[in-house]
Amino acid sequence: MPIIRVAVPVPKRQFFEYQHSSALEPGIRVRVPFGPRKLIGVVLETTKESQWQSDKLKAILDVLDETSIFSSVQLKLCQWLSQYYQHPIGDVLHSAMPVSLRKGGSSQPKPVSFLRTTDEGQQIPSENLGKARKQQQLLAQLQQGEASYSSILAQYASTTVKAAVQKKLIEQVERIPSLDTDWLAHLNIGEKPLPNVEQAIAISQITAKIGEYASFLIEGVTGSGKTEVYLQAIESVLTQGKQVLILVPEIGLTPQTVERFAKRFNVLVGILHSNLTDNERLLVWQQSQAGQLPIIIGTRSAIFTPMKNPGMLIVDEEHDSSYKQQDGLRYHARDLAVMRAAQEKIPLILGSATPALESLNNALNGKYQHLILNERAGNASHPKQQVLDIRNQPLEFGLAKGIIERIGQHLAQESQVMLFINRRGYAPALVCHTCGHVEECPGCNKPYTLHKQLYKLQCHHCGSAKAIPKRCQSCNSTELSAMGLGTEQLEQGLQTLFPQYTSVRIDSDSARGKNRLNDMLDKINRNEYQILIGTQILSKGHHFPNVTLVVILEVDGALFSADYRAAEHLAQLVTQLAGRAGRAEKPGEMWLQTHDPSHPLLQDLLNNGYSHFARYALLEREQAMLPPHTYQALFRAQSSDPRLANQLLMDISMQFSYSKHVQCIGPLPALMEKRQGKFRMQLVLSSRNRAALQHALSQAMPNIEQLPLASKVRWALDVDPQDFM
Ligand code: ADP
Ligand code: ZN
Ligand code: ZN
């Protein structure tokens, strides 16, 4: 009987063998017995001889697919991922498929719930609904055309939907969404601006490579028209009937982005984001696999979407840290995109105003073609960037007097202003005025953040929370005061200073919940808010044409961080934030408040720009023998007994002691030494030679898995680690 090698989703870096009456094609899902359980695995190959010479192999229980659910390129990429990240192949293949297929669901399309108007609902003017404003909106929207149930639930409360259904104005229908089998027939290129010289060069370089592998890095200052370059490059791909996959950061996938692509080409755009149901996700997968979606836009895991006629890959804001998965299969979607483009023989575009040093290095050494856009598109000019020395200055709500005046001036000119602070909540600590005691999370030994609106103290490292105490735990004094500044407090301060203007706070607290962020972005673009206060979220590629002033508070911490990437990330953040100012006709400016105005990083960045800073930072990394000039892998271990974590990492480092090309640093405590009561340690492996590091890892892993402590202490390997928290 043929022997089938199956990848099973268990934490073992190997395949398993089963018997079956006939050979099975690689990529078919099978249900197999695994100990007492039944698991869904994927066929890797059919052979005649057992690796283990066993004649007692169990039989496959069920064959779930008639043909492979993966293309051969996808299977190859998964093998590569498994090897490169030293991750079990069964788990890699599971990560690469939609959740419903992981659970054993059918790979054939299933009906989806839609909402549409009834005949009556289509007739009556929505205003007739009187006070029921939300129902009015919903009805008006559906009168324009039906929509999927989940997309409506992302915008409206379920009670609103139910009420309208009860009134028989709208109804729910189940059906398989119409497939766009012939998008090429109605592909229609919408109005587009004439590219400027830099854009035109970029577009022609890219389109010259359609049909073969090539990687491009577009290094284009904020607002230089990168998206326009993508659009015009895509045009040639689509007219050949080929598909395009676009990755965007977690937060960049707004309806505005999608609409821009859909409108330009008059086609359906497949969207993959975290709010989809399993079935909807599966549907996009199937449609793309069948070649029925010309454009697919999605966040990190969308890189696994199959395409029947792949034509191009694009990774927008390629420096964004959300492309690196931080648990389980710790892959980098950008790196996988490079591998995929090479395998599919299609061009890859990476774009950013602030490229990651890894990508810039690849562009400078010729691995990627470097396309530079130095001019802002249209009539927009570069924002002015300045630092403000706040040493010895009185601050009101964290703001210097000069800055408050500036804000007033910009607001008076009917512009919007944007303030960035890296901390959500009201204040980063609650301190006893009498004895100096700071309330700390016992699990993490870090100060709790004060959240006044929620009336609680919350640990931003483990999420634990408790009520705000009335008295000091140490001396019983009632004189507890907030120390430092967070978004909540800054918002209050600005409302006090500028009561005649409205403000909005955008952080992960206020943007939680379906579509809250999109609502806020919409209102900002309609000028319903004049003052925007927020965290990192604000820096992510949004186009706010009316913002002319950006103020950055409290980033000094990053200037002294122990993480060698902190400087790069700060430079990216500052540049991206500055880039939000003056994106249309009105000129913009950015101010950064600091206690260290002469810091060389700030000076270089503001005087010479990110691209100069980045090239200098690359030289520094080279001297310090850090990535991208060397390659790293990181073993993390955590335990309630720090000695155990330390010992395991010592044992691991022994496995590399004979390797000439790999250097071990540590074990050392992680930057975040303790979290949720667990002590966290790290061991860094570093090598000038990527292949040597890979080889050493492959050799060592089987031994490491056998170490006695490896089954007692929680540990993980992170190849090309992006952070050391
Ligand atoms: P980026 O992706 O670099 O932030 P966009 O492509 O979004 O830049 O362009 C910024 C703005 O400039 C958009 O409103 C876009 O429509 C406009 N724009 C882009 N290229 C041109 C051009 N060649 N002529 C006129 N306007 C342009
Ligand atoms: Zn006290
Ligand atoms: Zn904590």
PDB file of C-alpha atoms in Angstrom, residues 274-459:
ATOM      1  CA  SER A 274      -9.350  40.971  10.683  1.00  0.00           C
ATOM      2  CA  ASN A 275     -13.077  41.810  10.726  1.00  0.00           C
ATOM      3  CA  LEU A 276     -14.052  39.177   8.142  1.00  0.00           C
ATOM      4  CA  THR A 277     -15.920  36.008   9.004  1.00  0.00           C
ATOM      5  CA  ASP A 278     -14.134  32.737   8.271  1.00  0.00           C
ATOM      6  CA  ASN A 279     -16.436  32.151   5.334  1.00  0.00           C
ATOM      7  CA  GLU A 280     -15.781  35.568   3.795  1.00  0.00           C
ATOM      8  CA  ARG A 281     -12.066  35.036   4.152  1.00  0.00           C
ATOM      9  CA  LEU A 282     -12.379  31.678   2.440  1.00  0.00           C
ATOM     10  CA  LEU A 283     -14.338  33.250  -0.360  1.00  0.00           C
ATOM     11  CA  VAL A 284     -11.636  35.809  -1.166  1.00  0.00           C
ATOM     12  CA  TRP A 285      -9.128  32.952  -1.131  1.00  0.00           C
ATOM     13  CA  GLN A 286     -11.212  30.897  -3.538  1.00  0.00           C
ATOM     14  CA  GLN A 287     -12.020  33.755  -5.865  1.00  0.00           C
ATOM     15  CA  SER A 288      -8.405  34.790  -6.046  1.00  0.00           C
ATOM     16  CA  GLN A 289      -7.336  31.200  -6.607  1.00  0.00           C
ATOM     17  CA  ALA A 290      -9.848  31.004  -9.454  1.00  0.00           C
ATOM     18  CA  GLY A 291      -8.498  34.225 -10.976  1.00  0.00           C
ATOM     19  CA  GLN A 292     -11.765  36.063 -10.388  1.00  0.00           C
ATOM     20  CA  LEU A 293     -10.267  38.877  -8.335  1.00  0.00           C
ATOM     21  CA  PRO A 294      -7.930  41.227 -10.184  1.00  0.00           C
ATOM     22  CA  ILE A 295      -6.808  43.073  -7.041  1.00  0.00           C
ATOM     23  CA  ILE A 296      -6.413  41.693  -3.545  1.00  0.00           C
ATOM     24  CA  ILE A 297      -5.523  44.023  -0.667  1.00  0.00           C
ATOM     25  CA  GLY A 298      -4.779  42.721   2.776  1.00  0.00           C
ATOM     26  CA  THR A 299      -2.670  42.796   5.891  1.00  0.00           C
ATOM     27  CA  ARG A 300       0.246  40.491   6.778  1.00  0.00           C
ATOM     28  CA  SER A 301      -1.287  37.047   6.311  1.00  0.00           C
ATOM     29  CA  ALA A 302      -2.735  38.023   2.915  1.00  0.00           C
ATOM     30  CA  ILE A 303       0.712  37.152   1.543  1.00  0.00           C
ATOM     31  CA  PHE A 304      -0.537  33.537   1.547  1.00  0.00           C
ATOM     32  CA  THR A 305      -3.442  34.270  -0.824  1.00  0.00           C
ATOM     33  CA  PRO A 306      -3.180  32.089  -3.926  1.00  0.00           C
ATOM     34  CA  MET A 307      -3.469  33.701  -7.374  1.00  0.00           C
ATOM     35  CA  LYS A 308      -4.315  31.920 -10.584  1.00  0.00           C
ATOM     36  CA  ASN A 309      -2.552  34.476 -12.777  1.00  0.00           C
ATOM     37  CA  PRO A 310      -0.086  36.268 -10.527  1.00  0.00           C
ATOM     38  CA  GLY A 311       1.157  39.509 -12.041  1.00  0.00           C
ATOM     39  CA  MET A 312       2.661  41.666  -9.307  1.00  0.00           C
ATOM     40  CA  LEU A 313       3.236  41.957  -5.560  1.00  0.00           C
ATOM     41  CA  ILE A 314       3.277  45.245  -3.678  1.00  0.00           C
ATOM     42  CA  VAL A 315       4.237  45.825  -0.043  1.00  0.00           C
ATOM     43  CA  ASP A 316       3.211  49.329   0.965  1.00  0.00           C
ATOM     44  CA  GLU A 317       4.866  51.030   3.956  1.00  0.00           C
ATOM     45  CA  GLU A 318       7.311  48.160   3.854  1.00  0.00           C
ATOM     46  CA  HIS A 319       9.110  49.377   7.015  1.00  0.00           C
ATOM     47  CA  ASP A 320       6.036  48.771   9.159  1.00  0.00           C
ATOM     48  CA  SER A 321       6.628  46.427  12.068  1.00  0.00           C
ATOM     49  CA  SER A 322       3.218  44.784  11.710  1.00  0.00           C
ATOM     50  CA  TYR A 323       4.630  42.741   8.809  1.00  0.00           C
ATOM     51  CA  LYS A 324       6.579  40.648  11.275  1.00  0.00           C
ATOM     52  CA  GLN A 325       4.468  38.104  13.131  1.00  0.00           C
ATOM     53  CA  GLN A 326       5.435  38.143  16.788  1.00  0.00           C
ATOM     54  CA  ASP A 327       4.267  34.722  17.897  1.00  0.00           C
ATOM     55  CA  GLY A 328       3.944  31.190  16.555  1.00  0.00           C
ATOM     56  CA  LEU A 329       5.350  31.237  13.027  1.00  0.00           C
ATOM     57  CA  ARG A 330       7.448  34.383  13.359  1.00  0.00           C
ATOM     58  CA  TYR A 331       7.695  35.165   9.654  1.00  0.00           C
ATOM     59  CA  HIS A 332       8.285  38.503   7.993  1.00  0.00           C
ATOM     60  CA  ALA A 333       5.713  39.086   5.253  1.00  0.00           C
ATOM     61  CA  ARG A 334       8.119  41.342   3.344  1.00  0.00           C
ATOM     62  CA  ASP A 335      10.782  38.675   3.204  1.00  0.00           C
ATOM     63  CA  LEU A 336       8.212  36.090   2.197  1.00  0.00           C
ATOM     64  CA  ALA A 337       7.016  38.478  -0.520  1.00  0.00           C
ATOM     65  CA  VAL A 338      10.547  38.570  -1.962  1.00  0.00           C
ATOM     66  CA  MET A 339      10.671  34.760  -2.028  1.00  0.00           C
ATOM     67  CA  ARG A 340       7.208  34.538  -3.526  1.00  0.00           C
ATOM     68  CA  ALA A 341       7.883  37.058  -6.292  1.00  0.00           C
ATOM     69  CA  ALA A 342      11.027  35.143  -7.219  1.00  0.00           C
ATOM     70  CA  GLN A 343       9.136  31.828  -7.326  1.00  0.00           C
ATOM     71  CA  GLU A 344       6.178  33.231  -9.262  1.00  0.00           C
ATOM     72  CA  LYS A 345       8.534  35.167 -11.558  1.00  0.00           C
ATOM     73  CA  ILE A 346       6.757  38.473 -11.101  1.00  0.00           C
ATOM     74  CA  PRO A 347       7.877  41.967 -10.039  1.00  0.00           C
ATOM     75  CA  LEU A 348       7.738  43.016  -6.394  1.00  0.00           C
ATOM     76  CA  ILE A 349       7.429  46.638  -5.305  1.00  0.00           C
ATOM     77  CA  LEU A 350       8.378  47.682  -1.790  1.00  0.00           C
ATOM     78  CA  GLY A 351       7.411  51.243  -1.013  1.00  0.00           C
ATOM     79  CA  SER A 352       8.088  53.599   1.879  1.00  0.00           C
ATOM     80  CA  ALA A 353       9.083  57.132   2.746  1.00  0.00           C
ATOM     81  CA  THR A 354      11.201  55.617   5.473  1.00  0.00           C
ATOM     82  CA  PRO A 355      12.537  52.273   4.236  1.00  0.00           C
ATOM     83  CA  ALA A 356      13.722  49.701   6.739  1.00  0.00           C
ATOM     84  CA  LEU A 357      17.510  49.638   6.893  1.00  0.00           C
ATOM     85  CA  GLU A 358      17.380  46.026   5.635  1.00  0.00           C
ATOM     86  CA  SER A 359      15.579  47.103   2.469  1.00  0.00           C
ATOM     87  CA  LEU A 360      17.682  50.186   1.945  1.00  0.00           C
ATOM     88  CA  ASN A 361      20.799  48.067   2.242  1.00  0.00           C
ATOM     89  CA  ASN A 362      19.449  45.689  -0.402  1.00  0.00           C
ATOM     90  CA  ALA A 363      18.723  48.637  -2.669  1.00  0.00           C
ATOM     91  CA  LEU A 364      22.161  50.164  -2.148  1.00  0.00           C
ATOM     92  CA  ASN A 365      23.945  46.878  -2.849  1.00  0.00           C
ATOM     93  CA  GLY A 366      21.936  46.309  -6.007  1.00  0.00           C
ATOM     94  CA  LYS A 367      19.732  43.434  -4.862  1.00  0.00           C
ATOM     95  CA  TYR A 368      16.686  45.648  -5.358  1.00  0.00           C
ATOM     96  CA  GLN A 369      16.300  48.310  -8.019  1.00  0.00           C
ATOM     97  CA  HIS A 370      16.217  51.645  -6.248  1.00  0.00           C
ATOM     98  CA  LEU A 371      13.561  54.147  -7.340  1.00  0.00           C
ATOM     99  CA  ILE A 372      13.640  57.529  -5.664  1.00  0.00           C
ATOM    100  CA  LEU A 373      10.842  60.090  -5.450  1.00  0.00           C
ATOM    101  CA  ASN A 374      12.148  63.266  -3.872  1.00  0.00           C
ATOM    102  CA  GLU A 375       9.369  65.677  -4.785  1.00  0.00           C
ATOM    103  CA  ARG A 376       5.944  65.891  -3.289  1.00  0.00           C
ATOM    104  CA  ALA A 377       3.262  65.247  -5.871  1.00  0.00           C
ATOM    105  CA  GLY A 378       0.896  67.931  -7.102  1.00  0.00           C
ATOM    106  CA  ASN A 379       1.394  71.327  -5.487  1.00  0.00           C
ATOM    107  CA  ALA A 380       2.323  70.160  -1.993  1.00  0.00           C
ATOM    108  CA  SER A 381       5.629  71.357  -0.520  1.00  0.00           C
ATOM    109  CA  HIS A 382       7.891  69.640   2.032  1.00  0.00           C
ATOM    110  CA  PRO A 383       6.914  70.281   5.653  1.00  0.00           C
ATOM    111  CA  LYS A 384       9.313  72.375   7.743  1.00  0.00           C
ATOM    112  CA  GLN A 385      10.751  70.304  10.615  1.00  0.00           C
ATOM    113  CA  GLN A 386      12.077  71.851  13.808  1.00  0.00           C
ATOM    114  CA  VAL A 387      12.999  70.949  17.381  1.00  0.00           C
ATOM    115  CA  LEU A 388      11.993  72.992  20.390  1.00  0.00           C
ATOM    116  CA  ASP A 389      14.276  72.988  23.425  1.00  0.00           C
ATOM    117  CA  ILE A 390      12.013  72.603  26.461  1.00  0.00           C
ATOM    118  CA  ARG A 391      14.718  72.564  29.131  1.00  0.00           C
ATOM    119  CA  ASN A 392      13.789  75.081  31.861  1.00  0.00           C
ATOM    120  CA  GLN A 393      10.570  75.967  30.084  1.00  0.00           C
ATOM    121  CA  PRO A 394       7.272  75.997  31.941  1.00  0.00           C
ATOM    122  CA  LEU A 395       4.926  73.494  30.324  1.00  0.00           C
ATOM    123  CA  GLU A 396       1.151  73.617  30.313  1.00  0.00           C
ATOM    124  CA  PHE A 397      -0.383  70.166  29.769  1.00  0.00           C
ATOM    125  CA  GLY A 398       3.023  69.122  28.525  1.00  0.00           C
ATOM    126  CA  LEU A 399       3.105  71.902  25.916  1.00  0.00           C
ATOM    127  CA  ALA A 400       5.590  74.787  25.726  1.00  0.00           C
ATOM    128  CA  LYS A 401       4.202  78.302  25.457  1.00  0.00           C
ATOM    129  CA  GLY A 402       5.502  78.815  21.930  1.00  0.00           C
ATOM    130  CA  ILE A 403       3.808  75.626  20.786  1.00  0.00           C
ATOM    131  CA  ILE A 404       0.477  76.630  22.297  1.00  0.00           C
ATOM    132  CA  GLU A 405       0.675  79.901  20.373  1.00  0.00           C
ATOM    133  CA  ARG A 406       1.459  78.054  17.143  1.00  0.00           C
ATOM    134  CA  ILE A 407      -1.492  75.748  17.641  1.00  0.00           C
ATOM    135  CA  GLY A 408      -3.717  78.814  18.109  1.00  0.00           C
ATOM    136  CA  GLN A 409      -2.417  80.391  14.911  1.00  0.00           C
ATOM    137  CA  HIS A 410      -2.976  77.300  12.792  1.00  0.00           C
ATOM    138  CA  LEU A 411      -6.454  76.767  14.184  1.00  0.00           C
ATOM    139  CA  ALA A 412      -7.323  80.392  13.508  1.00  0.00           C
ATOM    140  CA  GLN A 413      -6.445  79.788   9.853  1.00  0.00           C
ATOM    141  CA  GLU A 414      -9.031  77.017   9.753  1.00  0.00           C
ATOM    142  CA  SER A 415      -6.385  74.315   9.546  1.00  0.00           C
ATOM    143  CA  GLN A 416      -6.242  71.141  11.571  1.00  0.00           C
ATOM    144  CA  VAL A 417      -3.437  70.416  14.031  1.00  0.00           C
ATOM    145  CA  MET A 418      -2.160  67.033  15.069  1.00  0.00           C
ATOM    146  CA  LEU A 419      -0.432  66.149  18.343  1.00  0.00           C
ATOM    147  CA  PHE A 420       1.448  62.944  18.869  1.00  0.00           C
ATOM    148  CA  ILE A 421       2.260  61.362  22.196  1.00  0.00           C
ATOM    149  CA  ASN A 422       3.471  57.839  22.615  1.00  0.00           C
ATOM    150  CA  ARG A 423       1.299  56.959  25.607  1.00  0.00           C
ATOM    151  CA  ARG A 424      -2.356  56.232  25.826  1.00  0.00           C
ATOM    152  CA  GLY A 425      -4.244  56.707  29.061  1.00  0.00           C
ATOM    153  CA  TYR A 426      -4.212  59.733  31.338  1.00  0.00           C
ATOM    154  CA  ALA A 427      -0.765  59.413  32.879  1.00  0.00           C
ATOM    155  CA  PRO A 428       1.984  56.776  32.810  1.00  0.00           C
ATOM    156  CA  ALA A 429       2.216  56.543  36.614  1.00  0.00           C
ATOM    157  CA  LEU A 430       0.365  57.177  39.863  1.00  0.00           C
ATOM    158  CA  VAL A 431       2.741  58.504  42.529  1.00  0.00           C
ATOM    159  CA  CYS A 432       2.322  59.132  46.257  1.00  0.00           C
ATOM    160  CA  HIS A 433       3.122  62.759  46.947  1.00  0.00           C
ATOM    161  CA  THR A 434       4.018  61.951  50.561  1.00  0.00           C
ATOM    162  CA  CYS A 435       6.449  59.028  50.267  1.00  0.00           C
ATOM    163  CA  GLY A 436       7.127  58.734  46.531  1.00  0.00           C
ATOM    164  CA  HIS A 437       5.685  55.216  46.209  1.00  0.00           C
ATOM    165  CA  VAL A 438       4.698  54.330  42.639  1.00  0.00           C
ATOM    166  CA  GLU A 439       1.855  51.843  42.036  1.00  0.00           C
ATOM    167  CA  GLU A 440       3.364  48.937  40.109  1.00  0.00           C
ATOM    168  CA  CYS A 441       2.000  45.845  38.411  1.00  0.00           C
ATOM    169  CA  PRO A 442       3.255  42.995  40.607  1.00  0.00           C
ATOM    170  CA  GLY A 443       3.553  40.664  37.596  1.00  0.00           C
ATOM    171  CA  CYS A 444       5.720  42.989  35.513  1.00  0.00           C
ATOM    172  CA  ASN A 445       7.346  45.324  38.066  1.00  0.00           C
ATOM    173  CA  LYS A 446       6.378  48.318  35.914  1.00  0.00           C
ATOM    174  CA  PRO A 447       4.223  51.325  36.851  1.00  0.00           C
ATOM    175  CA  TYR A 448       0.540  51.051  36.138  1.00  0.00           C
ATOM    176  CA  THR A 449      -0.919  53.536  33.662  1.00  0.00           C
ATOM    177  CA  LEU A 450      -3.687  55.721  35.022  1.00  0.00           C
ATOM    178  CA  HIS A 451      -6.871  55.629  32.924  1.00  0.00           C
ATOM    179  CA  LYS A 452      -9.199  58.261  34.322  1.00  0.00           C
ATOM    180  CA  GLN A 453     -12.086  57.660  31.931  1.00  0.00           C
ATOM    181  CA  LEU A 454     -12.199  53.953  32.716  1.00  0.00           C
ATOM    182  CA  TYR A 455     -11.441  54.771  36.333  1.00  0.00           C
ATOM    183  CA  LYS A 456      -8.735  52.167  36.644  1.00  0.00           C
ATOM    184  CA  LEU A 457      -5.039  51.450  36.694  1.00  0.00           C
ATOM    185  CA  GLN A 458      -3.896  49.287  33.829  1.00  0.00           C
ATOM    186  CA  CYS A 459      -0.615  47.553  33.110  1.00  0.00           C
TER     187      CYS A 459
END
